[in-house]
Amino acid sequence: MENFISLAELSTEEVYEILDLAAGLKEEWRRGGNRPLLLGKVLGMIFQKPSLRTRVSFEVGMSHLGGEALYLSPQEIKLGERESVADVARVLSRYVDGIMARVFAHSDVEELAAQASVPVINGLSDFSHPCQALSDLFTIREERGTLRGLRLAYVGDGNNVAHSLLFGASMVGMDIWVATPPGYEPQEEVVAKAKGFAQRMGSQVVLTHDPQEAVRGADIIYTDVWASMGQEEEREERLKAFPPYQVNAQLVAQAGRSPLVMHCLPAHRGEEITDEVIDGPYSIVYTQAENRLHLQKAILLLLMGGA
Ligand code: CP
Ligand code: NVA
């Protein structure tokens, strides 16, 4: 693995390799701390958008492994504005051992990866959020002991998180149902690729506009915000289309079993998810947030040496 840009570029074996490494790192950390396998290494972190989990988990993760992380704010770098994406990639490569970037345009993180001589990690783009989805598979496996054969229902916007979950779930043989309002479906190329992975694994990828149908028999119900970062001006319009897709107690009851409830956070409580559900007995959102730390340590070790 040279870069970590999209889950679709990994093999199923590589996915499990990362999950197993993360499990070992979590256990080691619980027993008292990780070995300083990235001693002297520096991760440069470019942020075009705000972050709590991604920034803190990468920064703390580097520190646990003996390395350091450098936070580069939107004001500092002005990616593609103050200087070209290619020049940022080439210059940063002379200073740091790895780059993590949270960008608006997915093509920018691809360009960074193409031009940098150090590994590049996608910390969220308008297209995907691979660290999140892989970490979510880790959390689901931890909770349920397995992935293959489970059914995940994603209810809400067909966005970056939905895209990465489509790739991740289909690659490990989970059924994934995605319920969105008409016009907010995930991109066709993502669905087609996920269907290809699912076919190989003997699982299903189903798109629907009916949230009730999606959650029936689901082992996991997952949602995310209705307007992502960068879509603020669409918020009012989206607030009209999305209310039938709210993950509330009534919808969760349709699962007909006790599903795990997941949300990548930050949540807009009262919009895509109710307090009752996110604070309820099925919710694992804080474990989900914690596991970003453990999973990303595995990615850092695989890309920056030491594993
Ligand atoms: N889930 C997630 O990536 O959170 P942040 O936007 O806070 O990093
Ligand atoms: N879809 C959300 C995820 C935030 C972690 C966004 O892009 O804003």
PDB file of C-alpha atoms and ligand atoms in Angstrom:
ATOM      1  CA  MET A   1       0.000   0.000   0.000  1.00  0.00           C
ATOM      2  CA  GLU A   2       1.584   3.294  -1.134  1.00  0.00           C
ATOM      3  CA  ASN A   3      -1.262   5.695  -0.372  1.00  0.00           C
ATOM      4  CA  PHE A   4      -4.663   5.451   1.279  1.00  0.00           C
ATOM      5  CA  ILE A   5      -7.059   7.326  -0.983  1.00  0.00           C
ATOM      6  CA  SER A   6     -10.049   5.048  -1.620  1.00  0.00           C
ATOM      7  CA  LEU A   7     -11.131   1.696  -0.183  1.00  0.00           C
ATOM      8  CA  ALA A   8     -11.864   0.503  -3.704  1.00  0.00           C
ATOM      9  CA  GLU A   9      -8.098   0.317  -4.273  1.00  0.00           C
ATOM     10  CA  LEU A  10      -7.616  -2.257  -1.492  1.00  0.00           C
ATOM     11  CA  SER A  11      -8.113  -6.003  -1.708  1.00  0.00           C
ATOM     12  CA  THR A  12     -10.331  -7.837   0.789  1.00  0.00           C
ATOM     13  CA  GLU A  13      -7.131  -9.362   2.235  1.00  0.00           C
ATOM     14  CA  GLU A  14      -5.624  -5.896   2.746  1.00  0.00           C
ATOM     15  CA  VAL A  15      -8.799  -4.740   4.498  1.00  0.00           C
ATOM     16  CA  TYR A  16      -8.516  -7.630   6.962  1.00  0.00           C
ATOM     17  CA  GLU A  17      -4.780  -7.047   7.385  1.00  0.00           C
ATOM     18  CA  ILE A  18      -5.486  -3.474   8.516  1.00  0.00           C
ATOM     19  CA  LEU A  19      -8.347  -4.555  10.812  1.00  0.00           C
ATOM     20  CA  ASP A  20      -6.137  -7.199  12.465  1.00  0.00           C
ATOM     21  CA  LEU A  21      -3.244  -4.785  12.902  1.00  0.00           C
ATOM     22  CA  ALA A  22      -5.596  -2.222  14.447  1.00  0.00           C
ATOM     23  CA  ALA A  23      -6.958  -4.849  16.865  1.00  0.00           C
ATOM     24  CA  GLY A  24      -3.401  -5.654  17.974  1.00  0.00           C
ATOM     25  CA  LEU A  25      -2.566  -1.967  18.422  1.00  0.00           C
ATOM     26  CA  LYS A  26      -5.718  -1.362  20.456  1.00  0.00           C
ATOM     27  CA  GLU A  27      -4.896  -4.304  22.716  1.00  0.00           C
ATOM     28  CA  GLU A  28      -1.266  -3.163  23.098  1.00  0.00           C
ATOM     29  CA  TRP A  29      -2.413   0.389  23.929  1.00  0.00           C
ATOM     30  CA  ARG A  30      -4.859  -0.979  26.531  1.00  0.00           C
ATOM     31  CA  ARG A  31      -2.054  -2.952  28.152  1.00  0.00           C
ATOM     32  CA  GLY A  32      -0.052   0.236  28.734  1.00  0.00           C
ATOM     33  CA  GLY A  33       1.021   1.818  25.465  1.00  0.00           C
ATOM     34  CA  ASN A  34       2.233   1.295  21.937  1.00  0.00           C
ATOM     35  CA  ARG A  35       5.836   0.761  20.932  1.00  0.00           C
ATOM     36  CA  PRO A  36       7.414   3.881  19.385  1.00  0.00           C
ATOM     37  CA  LEU A  37       7.572   2.398  15.885  1.00  0.00           C
ATOM     38  CA  LEU A  38       7.283   5.828  14.217  1.00  0.00           C
ATOM     39  CA  LEU A  39       9.927   7.523  16.355  1.00  0.00           C
ATOM     40  CA  GLY A  40      11.263  10.622  14.581  1.00  0.00           C
ATOM     41  CA  LYS A  41       8.556  10.481  11.867  1.00  0.00           C
ATOM     42  CA  VAL A  42       6.330  13.466  11.121  1.00  0.00           C
ATOM     43  CA  LEU A  43       2.844  13.465   9.569  1.00  0.00           C
ATOM     44  CA  GLY A  44       1.793  16.699   7.820  1.00  0.00           C
ATOM     45  CA  MET A  45      -1.969  17.224   8.099  1.00  0.00           C
ATOM     46  CA  ILE A  46      -3.649  19.543   5.582  1.00  0.00           C
ATOM     47  CA  PHE A  47      -7.168  20.632   6.488  1.00  0.00           C
ATOM     48  CA  GLN A  48      -9.434  22.560   4.109  1.00  0.00           C
ATOM     49  CA  LYS A  49     -12.417  21.883   6.404  1.00  0.00           C
ATOM     50  CA  PRO A  50     -13.018  21.681  10.179  1.00  0.00           C
ATOM     51  CA  SER A  51     -12.458  18.450  12.128  1.00  0.00           C
ATOM     52  CA  LEU A  52     -12.543  17.042  15.644  1.00  0.00           C
ATOM     53  CA  ARG A  53     -12.146  13.286  15.286  1.00  0.00           C
ATOM     54  CA  THR A  54      -9.860  13.124  12.258  1.00  0.00           C
ATOM     55  CA  ARG A  55      -7.457  15.770  13.497  1.00  0.00           C
ATOM     56  CA  VAL A  56      -7.263  14.571  17.083  1.00  0.00           C
ATOM     57  CA  SER A  57      -7.115  10.853  16.311  1.00  0.00           C
ATOM     58  CA  PHE A  58      -4.305  11.265  13.768  1.00  0.00           C
ATOM     59  CA  GLU A  59      -2.396  13.637  16.034  1.00  0.00           C
ATOM     60  CA  VAL A  60      -2.772  11.451  19.122  1.00  0.00           C
ATOM     61  CA  GLY A  61      -2.108   8.330  17.046  1.00  0.00           C
ATOM     62  CA  MET A  62       1.235   9.703  15.829  1.00  0.00           C
ATOM     63  CA  SER A  63       2.146  10.669  19.362  1.00  0.00           C
ATOM     64  CA  HIS A  64       1.312   7.175  20.714  1.00  0.00           C
ATOM     65  CA  LEU A  65       3.622   5.705  18.079  1.00  0.00           C
ATOM     66  CA  GLY A  66       6.503   8.011  18.987  1.00  0.00           C
ATOM     67  CA  GLY A  67       6.088  10.410  16.064  1.00  0.00           C
ATOM     68  CA  GLU A  68       4.655  13.860  15.607  1.00  0.00           C
ATOM     69  CA  ALA A  69       1.877  15.473  13.591  1.00  0.00           C
ATOM     70  CA  LEU A  70       1.767  18.949  12.158  1.00  0.00           C
ATOM     71  CA  TYR A  71      -1.611  20.674  11.807  1.00  0.00           C
ATOM     72  CA  LEU A  72      -1.824  22.876   8.717  1.00  0.00           C
ATOM     73  CA  SER A  73      -4.994  24.945   8.814  1.00  0.00           C
ATOM     74  CA  PRO A  74      -7.073  26.083   5.823  1.00  0.00           C
ATOM     75  CA  GLN A  75      -5.696  29.640   6.266  1.00  0.00           C
ATOM     76  CA  GLU A  76      -2.079  28.505   6.155  1.00  0.00           C
ATOM     77  CA  ILE A  77      -1.902  26.349   3.073  1.00  0.00           C
ATOM     78  CA  LYS A  78      -4.744  27.626   0.892  1.00  0.00           C
ATOM     79  CA  LEU A  79      -4.350  24.507  -1.234  1.00  0.00           C
ATOM     80  CA  GLY A  80      -4.445  25.355  -4.942  1.00  0.00           C
ATOM     81  CA  GLU A  81      -4.886  29.040  -4.165  1.00  0.00           C
ATOM     82  CA  ARG A  82      -1.692  30.319  -2.582  1.00  0.00           C
ATOM     83  CA  GLU A  83       0.226  27.729  -4.558  1.00  0.00           C
ATOM     84  CA  SER A  84      -0.569  24.726  -6.701  1.00  0.00           C
ATOM     85  CA  VAL A  85      -1.529  21.376  -5.193  1.00  0.00           C
ATOM     86  CA  ALA A  86       1.487  19.848  -6.942  1.00  0.00           C
ATOM     87  CA  ASP A  87       3.913  22.345  -5.375  1.00  0.00           C
ATOM     88  CA  VAL A  88       2.418  21.779  -1.925  1.00  0.00           C
ATOM     89  CA  ALA A  89       2.894  18.015  -2.404  1.00  0.00           C
ATOM     90  CA  ARG A  90       6.490  18.354  -3.620  1.00  0.00           C
ATOM     91  CA  VAL A  91       7.567  20.813  -0.918  1.00  0.00           C
ATOM     92  CA  LEU A  92       5.884  18.973   1.949  1.00  0.00           C
ATOM     93  CA  SER A  93       7.506  15.728   0.771  1.00  0.00           C
ATOM     94  CA  ARG A  94      10.902  17.297   1.539  1.00  0.00           C
ATOM     95  CA  TYR A  95       9.926  17.888   5.181  1.00  0.00           C
ATOM     96  CA  VAL A  96       7.522  15.189   6.340  1.00  0.00           C
ATOM     97  CA  ASP A  97       7.232  11.400   6.157  1.00  0.00           C
ATOM     98  CA  GLY A  98       3.527  11.269   5.336  1.00  0.00           C
ATOM     99  CA  ILE A  99       0.652  13.581   4.418  1.00  0.00           C
ATOM    100  CA  MET A 100      -2.951  13.394   5.560  1.00  0.00           C
ATOM    101  CA  ALA A 101      -5.335  15.696   3.709  1.00  0.00           C
ATOM    102  CA  ARG A 102      -8.979  16.699   4.210  1.00  0.00           C
ATOM    103  CA  VAL A 103     -10.096  18.417   1.037  1.00  0.00           C
ATOM    104  CA  PHE A 104     -13.146  19.650  -0.830  1.00  0.00           C
ATOM    105  CA  ALA A 105     -12.370  18.198  -4.275  1.00  0.00           C
ATOM    106  CA  HIS A 106     -11.379  14.533  -4.351  1.00  0.00           C
ATOM    107  CA  SER A 107      -9.164  15.314  -7.353  1.00  0.00           C
ATOM    108  CA  ASP A 108      -6.974  17.394  -4.996  1.00  0.00           C
ATOM    109  CA  VAL A 109      -6.148  14.464  -2.740  1.00  0.00           C
ATOM    110  CA  GLU A 110      -5.485  12.350  -5.844  1.00  0.00           C
ATOM    111  CA  GLU A 111      -3.181  15.077  -7.171  1.00  0.00           C
ATOM    112  CA  LEU A 112      -1.369  15.249  -3.829  1.00  0.00           C
ATOM    113  CA  ALA A 113      -0.821  11.489  -3.979  1.00  0.00           C
ATOM    114  CA  ALA A 114       0.388  11.663  -7.563  1.00  0.00           C
ATOM    115  CA  GLN A 115       2.901  14.448  -6.857  1.00  0.00           C
ATOM    116  CA  ALA A 116       4.129  13.613  -3.353  1.00  0.00           C
ATOM    117  CA  SER A 117       7.071  11.308  -2.795  1.00  0.00           C
ATOM    118  CA  VAL A 118       5.711  10.335   0.644  1.00  0.00           C
ATOM    119  CA  PRO A 119       2.463   8.407   1.369  1.00  0.00           C
ATOM    120  CA  VAL A 120      -0.804  10.360   1.231  1.00  0.00           C
ATOM    121  CA  ILE A 121      -3.928   9.561   3.282  1.00  0.00           C
ATOM    122  CA  ASN A 122      -7.430  10.792   2.393  1.00  0.00           C
ATOM    123  CA  GLY A 123      -8.874  12.297   5.581  1.00  0.00           C
ATOM    124  CA  LEU A 124     -12.200  13.022   3.803  1.00  0.00           C
ATOM    125  CA  SER A 125     -13.034  14.471   0.422  1.00  0.00           C
ATOM    126  CA  ASP A 126     -16.344  15.331  -1.221  1.00  0.00           C
ATOM    127  CA  PHE A 127     -16.225  11.808  -2.725  1.00  0.00           C
ATOM    128  CA  SER A 128     -15.152   9.542   0.117  1.00  0.00           C
ATOM    129  CA  HIS A 129     -14.105   9.056   3.731  1.00  0.00           C
ATOM    130  CA  PRO A 130     -12.132   5.803   3.716  1.00  0.00           C
ATOM    131  CA  CYS A 131     -10.587   6.116   7.225  1.00  0.00           C
ATOM    132  CA  GLN A 132     -14.107   6.405   8.620  1.00  0.00           C
ATOM    133  CA  ALA A 133     -15.575   3.418   6.793  1.00  0.00           C
ATOM    134  CA  LEU A 134     -12.641   1.131   7.539  1.00  0.00           C
ATOM    135  CA  SER A 135     -12.765   2.137  11.173  1.00  0.00           C
ATOM    136  CA  ASP A 136     -16.509   1.410  11.124  1.00  0.00           C
ATOM    137  CA  LEU A 137     -15.875  -2.116   9.822  1.00  0.00           C
ATOM    138  CA  PHE A 138     -13.402  -2.525  12.689  1.00  0.00           C
ATOM    139  CA  THR A 139     -16.048  -1.397  15.198  1.00  0.00           C
ATOM    140  CA  ILE A 140     -18.729  -3.672  13.733  1.00  0.00           C
ATOM    141  CA  ARG A 141     -16.399  -6.675  13.829  1.00  0.00           C
ATOM    142  CA  GLU A 142     -15.484  -5.868  17.418  1.00  0.00           C
ATOM    143  CA  GLU A 143     -19.177  -5.724  18.388  1.00  0.00           C
ATOM    144  CA  ARG A 144     -20.500  -8.637  16.340  1.00  0.00           C
ATOM    145  CA  GLY A 145     -17.408 -10.845  15.962  1.00  0.00           C
ATOM    146  CA  THR A 146     -17.820 -11.034  12.189  1.00  0.00           C
ATOM    147  CA  LEU A 147     -18.616  -8.944   9.109  1.00  0.00           C
ATOM    148  CA  ARG A 148     -19.603 -11.329   6.343  1.00  0.00           C
ATOM    149  CA  GLY A 149     -23.338 -11.980   6.171  1.00  0.00           C
ATOM    150  CA  LEU A 150     -24.358  -8.952   8.248  1.00  0.00           C
ATOM    151  CA  ARG A 151     -26.812  -6.430   6.851  1.00  0.00           C
ATOM    152  CA  LEU A 152     -26.061  -2.705   7.055  1.00  0.00           C
ATOM    153  CA  ALA A 153     -28.770  -0.138   6.341  1.00  0.00           C
ATOM    154  CA  TYR A 154     -27.511   3.337   5.509  1.00  0.00           C
ATOM    155  CA  VAL A 155     -30.314   5.908   5.691  1.00  0.00           C
ATOM    156  CA  GLY A 156     -29.813   9.505   4.538  1.00  0.00           C
ATOM    157  CA  ASP A 157     -27.647  11.298   2.013  1.00  0.00           C
ATOM    158  CA  GLY A 158     -25.740   9.318  -0.642  1.00  0.00           C
ATOM    159  CA  ASN A 159     -22.556  11.197   0.314  1.00  0.00           C
ATOM    160  CA  ASN A 160     -18.833  10.590   0.909  1.00  0.00           C
ATOM    161  CA  VAL A 161     -19.469   8.377   3.949  1.00  0.00           C
ATOM    162  CA  ALA A 162     -22.129   6.377   2.059  1.00  0.00           C
ATOM    163  CA  HIS A 163     -19.650   5.876  -0.805  1.00  0.00           C
ATOM    164  CA  SER A 164     -16.928   4.510   1.463  1.00  0.00           C
ATOM    165  CA  LEU A 165     -19.389   2.284   3.315  1.00  0.00           C
ATOM    166  CA  LEU A 166     -20.605   0.916  -0.029  1.00  0.00           C
ATOM    167  CA  PHE A 167     -17.034  -0.036  -0.943  1.00  0.00           C
ATOM    168  CA  GLY A 168     -16.110  -1.336   2.512  1.00  0.00           C
ATOM    169  CA  ALA A 169     -19.247  -3.382   3.177  1.00  0.00           C
ATOM    170  CA  SER A 170     -19.312  -4.990  -0.257  1.00  0.00           C
ATOM    171  CA  MET A 171     -15.616  -5.882  -0.070  1.00  0.00           C
ATOM    172  CA  VAL A 172     -16.135  -7.931   3.105  1.00  0.00           C
ATOM    173  CA  GLY A 173     -19.392  -9.570   2.008  1.00  0.00           C
ATOM    174  CA  MET A 174     -21.855  -7.547   4.073  1.00  0.00           C
ATOM    175  CA  ASP A 175     -25.253  -6.747   2.554  1.00  0.00           C
ATOM    176  CA  ILE A 176     -25.690  -2.999   2.256  1.00  0.00           C
ATOM    177  CA  TRP A 177     -29.018  -1.239   1.733  1.00  0.00           C
ATOM    178  CA  VAL A 178     -28.901   2.483   1.042  1.00  0.00           C
ATOM    179  CA  ALA A 179     -32.106   4.523   1.448  1.00  0.00           C
ATOM    180  CA  THR A 180     -31.958   8.111   0.181  1.00  0.00           C
ATOM    181  CA  PRO A 181     -34.486  10.661  -1.013  1.00  0.00           C
ATOM    182  CA  PRO A 182     -34.845  10.730  -4.815  1.00  0.00           C
ATOM    183  CA  GLY A 183     -32.048  12.841  -6.268  1.00  0.00           C
ATOM    184  CA  TYR A 184     -29.643  12.166  -3.375  1.00  0.00           C
ATOM    185  CA  GLU A 185     -28.494   8.675  -4.354  1.00  0.00           C
ATOM    186  CA  PRO A 186     -24.816   7.676  -4.183  1.00  0.00           C
ATOM    187  CA  GLN A 187     -22.864   8.075  -7.433  1.00  0.00           C
ATOM    188  CA  GLU A 188     -23.581   5.417 -10.048  1.00  0.00           C
ATOM    189  CA  GLU A 189     -19.926   4.496 -10.547  1.00  0.00           C
ATOM    190  CA  VAL A 190     -19.614   3.766  -6.803  1.00  0.00           C
ATOM    191  CA  VAL A 191     -22.735   1.612  -6.798  1.00  0.00           C
ATOM    192  CA  ALA A 192     -21.553  -0.289  -9.876  1.00  0.00           C
ATOM    193  CA  LYS A 193     -18.149  -0.994  -8.323  1.00  0.00           C
ATOM    194  CA  ALA A 194     -19.717  -2.017  -4.993  1.00  0.00           C
ATOM    195  CA  LYS A 195     -22.091  -4.367  -6.841  1.00  0.00           C
ATOM    196  CA  GLY A 196     -19.051  -5.955  -8.491  1.00  0.00           C
ATOM    197  CA  PHE A 197     -17.350  -6.532  -5.118  1.00  0.00           C
ATOM    198  CA  ALA A 198     -20.604  -7.858  -3.622  1.00  0.00           C
ATOM    199  CA  GLN A 199     -21.102 -10.297  -6.465  1.00  0.00           C
ATOM    200  CA  ARG A 200     -17.644 -11.721  -5.820  1.00  0.00           C
ATOM    201  CA  MET A 201     -18.393 -12.035  -2.095  1.00  0.00           C
ATOM    202  CA  GLY A 202     -21.946 -13.376  -2.510  1.00  0.00           C
ATOM    203  CA  SER A 203     -23.578 -10.357  -0.865  1.00  0.00           C
ATOM    204  CA  GLN A 204     -26.039  -7.659  -1.920  1.00  0.00           C
ATOM    205  CA  VAL A 205     -26.017  -3.933  -2.680  1.00  0.00           C
ATOM    206  CA  VAL A 206     -29.523  -2.466  -2.800  1.00  0.00           C
ATOM    207  CA  LEU A 207     -30.607   1.141  -3.362  1.00  0.00           C
ATOM    208  CA  THR A 208     -34.068   2.251  -2.314  1.00  0.00           C
ATOM    209  CA  HIS A 209     -36.057   5.373  -1.482  1.00  0.00           C
ATOM    210  CA  ASP A 210     -37.910   3.528   1.281  1.00  0.00           C
ATOM    211  CA  PRO A 211     -36.152   3.783   4.689  1.00  0.00           C
ATOM    212  CA  GLN A 212     -38.502   1.214   6.279  1.00  0.00           C
ATOM    213  CA  GLU A 213     -37.598  -1.374   3.668  1.00  0.00           C
ATOM    214  CA  ALA A 214     -33.901  -0.637   4.108  1.00  0.00           C
ATOM    215  CA  VAL A 215     -33.854  -1.179   7.863  1.00  0.00           C
ATOM    216  CA  ARG A 216     -36.006  -4.338   7.940  1.00  0.00           C
ATOM    217  CA  GLY A 217     -33.768  -7.101   9.313  1.00  0.00           C
ATOM    218  CA  ALA A 218     -30.763  -4.771   9.543  1.00  0.00           C
ATOM    219  CA  ASP A 219     -27.900  -5.599  11.915  1.00  0.00           C
ATOM    220  CA  ILE A 220     -26.610  -2.037  11.675  1.00  0.00           C
ATOM    221  CA  ILE A 221     -28.463   1.223  11.018  1.00  0.00           C
ATOM    222  CA  TYR A 222     -26.125   4.024   9.961  1.00  0.00           C
ATOM    223  CA  THR A 223     -26.766   7.667   9.202  1.00  0.00           C
ATOM    224  CA  ASP A 224     -24.866  10.906   8.563  1.00  0.00           C
ATOM    225  CA  VAL A 225     -25.689  14.607   8.236  1.00  0.00           C
ATOM    226  CA  TRP A 226     -28.099  15.727   5.513  1.00  0.00           C
ATOM    227  CA  ALA A 227     -25.828  18.563   4.357  1.00  0.00           C
ATOM    228  CA  SER A 228     -22.109  17.847   4.376  1.00  0.00           C
ATOM    229  CA  MET A 229     -19.311  20.356   4.834  1.00  0.00           C
ATOM    230  CA  GLY A 230     -19.264  22.483   1.693  1.00  0.00           C
ATOM    231  CA  GLN A 231     -23.023  22.043   1.067  1.00  0.00           C
ATOM    232  CA  GLU A 232     -24.178  24.676   3.558  1.00  0.00           C
ATOM    233  CA  GLU A 233     -26.022  26.675   0.906  1.00  0.00           C
ATOM    234  CA  GLU A 234     -28.163  23.603   0.049  1.00  0.00           C
ATOM    235  CA  ARG A 235     -29.216  23.144   3.664  1.00  0.00           C
ATOM    236  CA  GLU A 236     -32.696  24.691   3.444  1.00  0.00           C
ATOM    237  CA  GLU A 237     -33.583  22.701   0.350  1.00  0.00           C
ATOM    238  CA  ARG A 238     -32.265  19.488   1.850  1.00  0.00           C
ATOM    239  CA  LEU A 239     -34.246  20.040   5.048  1.00  0.00           C
ATOM    240  CA  LYS A 240     -37.390  19.682   2.917  1.00  0.00           C
ATOM    241  CA  ALA A 241     -36.401  16.369   1.317  1.00  0.00           C
ATOM    242  CA  PHE A 242     -34.812  14.479   4.215  1.00  0.00           C
ATOM    243  CA  PRO A 243     -37.243  14.364   7.211  1.00  0.00           C
ATOM    244  CA  PRO A 244     -38.786  10.984   6.187  1.00  0.00           C
ATOM    245  CA  TYR A 245     -35.228   9.611   6.463  1.00  0.00           C
ATOM    246  CA  GLN A 246     -34.699  10.570  10.105  1.00  0.00           C
ATOM    247  CA  VAL A 247     -33.327   7.723  12.216  1.00  0.00           C
ATOM    248  CA  ASN A 248     -35.787   7.817  15.121  1.00  0.00           C
ATOM    249  CA  ALA A 249     -37.166   5.184  17.509  1.00  0.00           C
ATOM    250  CA  GLN A 250     -40.002   4.351  15.138  1.00  0.00           C
ATOM    251  CA  LEU A 251     -37.629   3.607  12.271  1.00  0.00           C
ATOM    252  CA  VAL A 252     -35.210   1.638  14.455  1.00  0.00           C
ATOM    253  CA  ALA A 253     -38.134  -0.517  15.661  1.00  0.00           C
ATOM    254  CA  GLN A 254     -38.726  -1.551  12.038  1.00  0.00           C
ATOM    255  CA  ALA A 255     -35.472  -3.527  12.120  1.00  0.00           C
ATOM    256  CA  GLY A 256     -37.313  -6.229  14.054  1.00  0.00           C
ATOM    257  CA  ARG A 257     -34.169  -6.977  16.101  1.00  0.00           C
ATOM    258  CA  SER A 258     -31.596  -5.019  18.141  1.00  0.00           C
ATOM    259  CA  PRO A 259     -29.474  -3.250  15.539  1.00  0.00           C
ATOM    260  CA  LEU A 260     -26.253  -1.367  16.205  1.00  0.00           C
ATOM    261  CA  VAL A 261     -26.853   2.337  15.571  1.00  0.00           C
ATOM    262  CA  MET A 262     -23.936   4.179  14.024  1.00  0.00           C
ATOM    263  CA  HIS A 263     -23.122   7.762  13.009  1.00  0.00           C
ATOM    264  CA  CYS A 264     -19.704   9.034  11.963  1.00  0.00           C
ATOM    265  CA  LEU A 265     -20.321  12.318  13.859  1.00  0.00           C
ATOM    266  CA  PRO A 266     -20.637  15.267  14.050  1.00  0.00           C
ATOM    267  CA  ALA A 267     -24.412  14.711  14.385  1.00  0.00           C
ATOM    268  CA  HIS A 268     -27.161  17.228  13.882  1.00  0.00           C
ATOM    269  CA  ARG A 269     -29.369  15.915  16.667  1.00  0.00           C
ATOM    270  CA  GLY A 270     -33.050  16.315  15.858  1.00  0.00           C
ATOM    271  CA  GLU A 271     -32.355  16.221  12.119  1.00  0.00           C
ATOM    272  CA  GLU A 272     -30.898  12.954  10.782  1.00  0.00           C
ATOM    273  CA  ILE A 273     -31.016  11.263  14.208  1.00  0.00           C
ATOM    274  CA  THR A 274     -32.996  11.848  17.405  1.00  0.00           C
ATOM    275  CA  ASP A 275     -31.488  12.224  20.886  1.00  0.00           C
ATOM    276  CA  GLU A 276     -33.433   9.171  21.965  1.00  0.00           C
ATOM    277  CA  VAL A 277     -31.696   6.981  19.384  1.00  0.00           C
ATOM    278  CA  ILE A 278     -28.163   8.412  19.486  1.00  0.00           C
ATOM    279  CA  ASP A 279     -28.189   8.287  23.306  1.00  0.00           C
ATOM    280  CA  GLY A 280     -30.103   4.994  23.353  1.00  0.00           C
ATOM    281  CA  PRO A 281     -29.015   1.426  24.135  1.00  0.00           C
ATOM    282  CA  TYR A 282     -28.195   0.422  20.541  1.00  0.00           C
ATOM    283  CA  SER A 283     -25.951   3.389  19.801  1.00  0.00           C
ATOM    284  CA  ILE A 284     -22.201   2.762  19.575  1.00  0.00           C
ATOM    285  CA  VAL A 285     -21.222   6.198  18.259  1.00  0.00           C
ATOM    286  CA  TYR A 286     -18.539   6.961  20.855  1.00  0.00           C
ATOM    287  CA  THR A 287     -16.831   3.587  20.459  1.00  0.00           C
ATOM    288  CA  GLN A 288     -16.996   4.288  16.754  1.00  0.00           C
ATOM    289  CA  ALA A 289     -15.249   7.632  17.319  1.00  0.00           C
ATOM    290  CA  GLU A 290     -12.598   6.067  19.585  1.00  0.00           C
ATOM    291  CA  ASN A 291     -11.772   3.389  17.053  1.00  0.00           C
ATOM    292  CA  ARG A 292     -10.682   6.001  14.512  1.00  0.00           C
ATOM    293  CA  LEU A 293      -7.559   6.267  16.673  1.00  0.00           C
ATOM    294  CA  HIS A 294      -6.730   2.564  16.637  1.00  0.00           C
ATOM    295  CA  LEU A 295      -7.544   1.981  12.984  1.00  0.00           C
ATOM    296  CA  GLN A 296      -5.555   4.973  11.766  1.00  0.00           C
ATOM    297  CA  LYS A 297      -2.512   3.891  13.748  1.00  0.00           C
ATOM    298  CA  ALA A 298      -2.579   0.731  11.627  1.00  0.00           C
ATOM    299  CA  ILE A 299      -2.761   2.789   8.436  1.00  0.00           C
ATOM    300  CA  LEU A 300       0.114   5.014   9.613  1.00  0.00           C
ATOM    301  CA  LEU A 301       2.300   2.011  10.405  1.00  0.00           C
ATOM    302  CA  LEU A 302       1.597   0.299   7.096  1.00  0.00           C
ATOM    303  CA  LEU A 303       2.335   3.466   5.105  1.00  0.00           C
ATOM    304  CA  MET A 304       5.141   5.058   7.110  1.00  0.00           C
ATOM    305  CA  GLY A 305       7.071   1.984   8.116  1.00  0.00           C
ATOM    306  CA  GLY A 306       7.207  -0.049  11.250  1.00  0.00           C
ATOM    307  CA  ALA A 307       4.617  -2.698  10.295  1.00  0.00           C
TER     308      ALA A 307
HETATM  309  N1   CP B   1     -16.153  11.639  11.582  1.00  0.00           N
HETATM  310  C1   CP B   1     -15.250  12.594  11.338  1.00  0.00           C
HETATM  311  O1   CP B   1     -14.446  12.518  10.407  1.00  0.00           O
HETATM  312  O2   CP B   1     -15.256  13.646  12.218  1.00  0.00           O
HETATM  313  P1   CP B   1     -14.472  15.016  12.063  1.00  0.00           P
HETATM  314  O3   CP B   1     -15.108  15.756  10.917  1.00  0.00           O
HETATM  315  O4   CP B   1     -14.661  15.720  13.375  1.00  0.00           O
HETATM  316  O5   CP B   1     -13.030  14.730  11.781  1.00  0.00           O
HETATM  317  N1  NVA B   2     -20.574  13.733   5.289  1.00  0.00           N
HETATM  318  C1  NVA B   2     -19.961  14.538   6.320  1.00  0.00           C
HETATM  319  C2  NVA B   2     -19.013  13.693   7.129  1.00  0.00           C
HETATM  320  C3  NVA B   2     -18.290  14.417   8.229  1.00  0.00           C
HETATM  321  C4  NVA B   2     -17.329  13.538   8.958  1.00  0.00           C
HETATM  322  C5  NVA B   2     -19.243  15.718   5.676  1.00  0.00           C
HETATM  323  O1  NVA B   2     -18.598  15.526   4.644  1.00  0.00           O
HETATM  324  O2  NVA B   2     -19.354  16.824   6.202  1.00  0.00           O
END
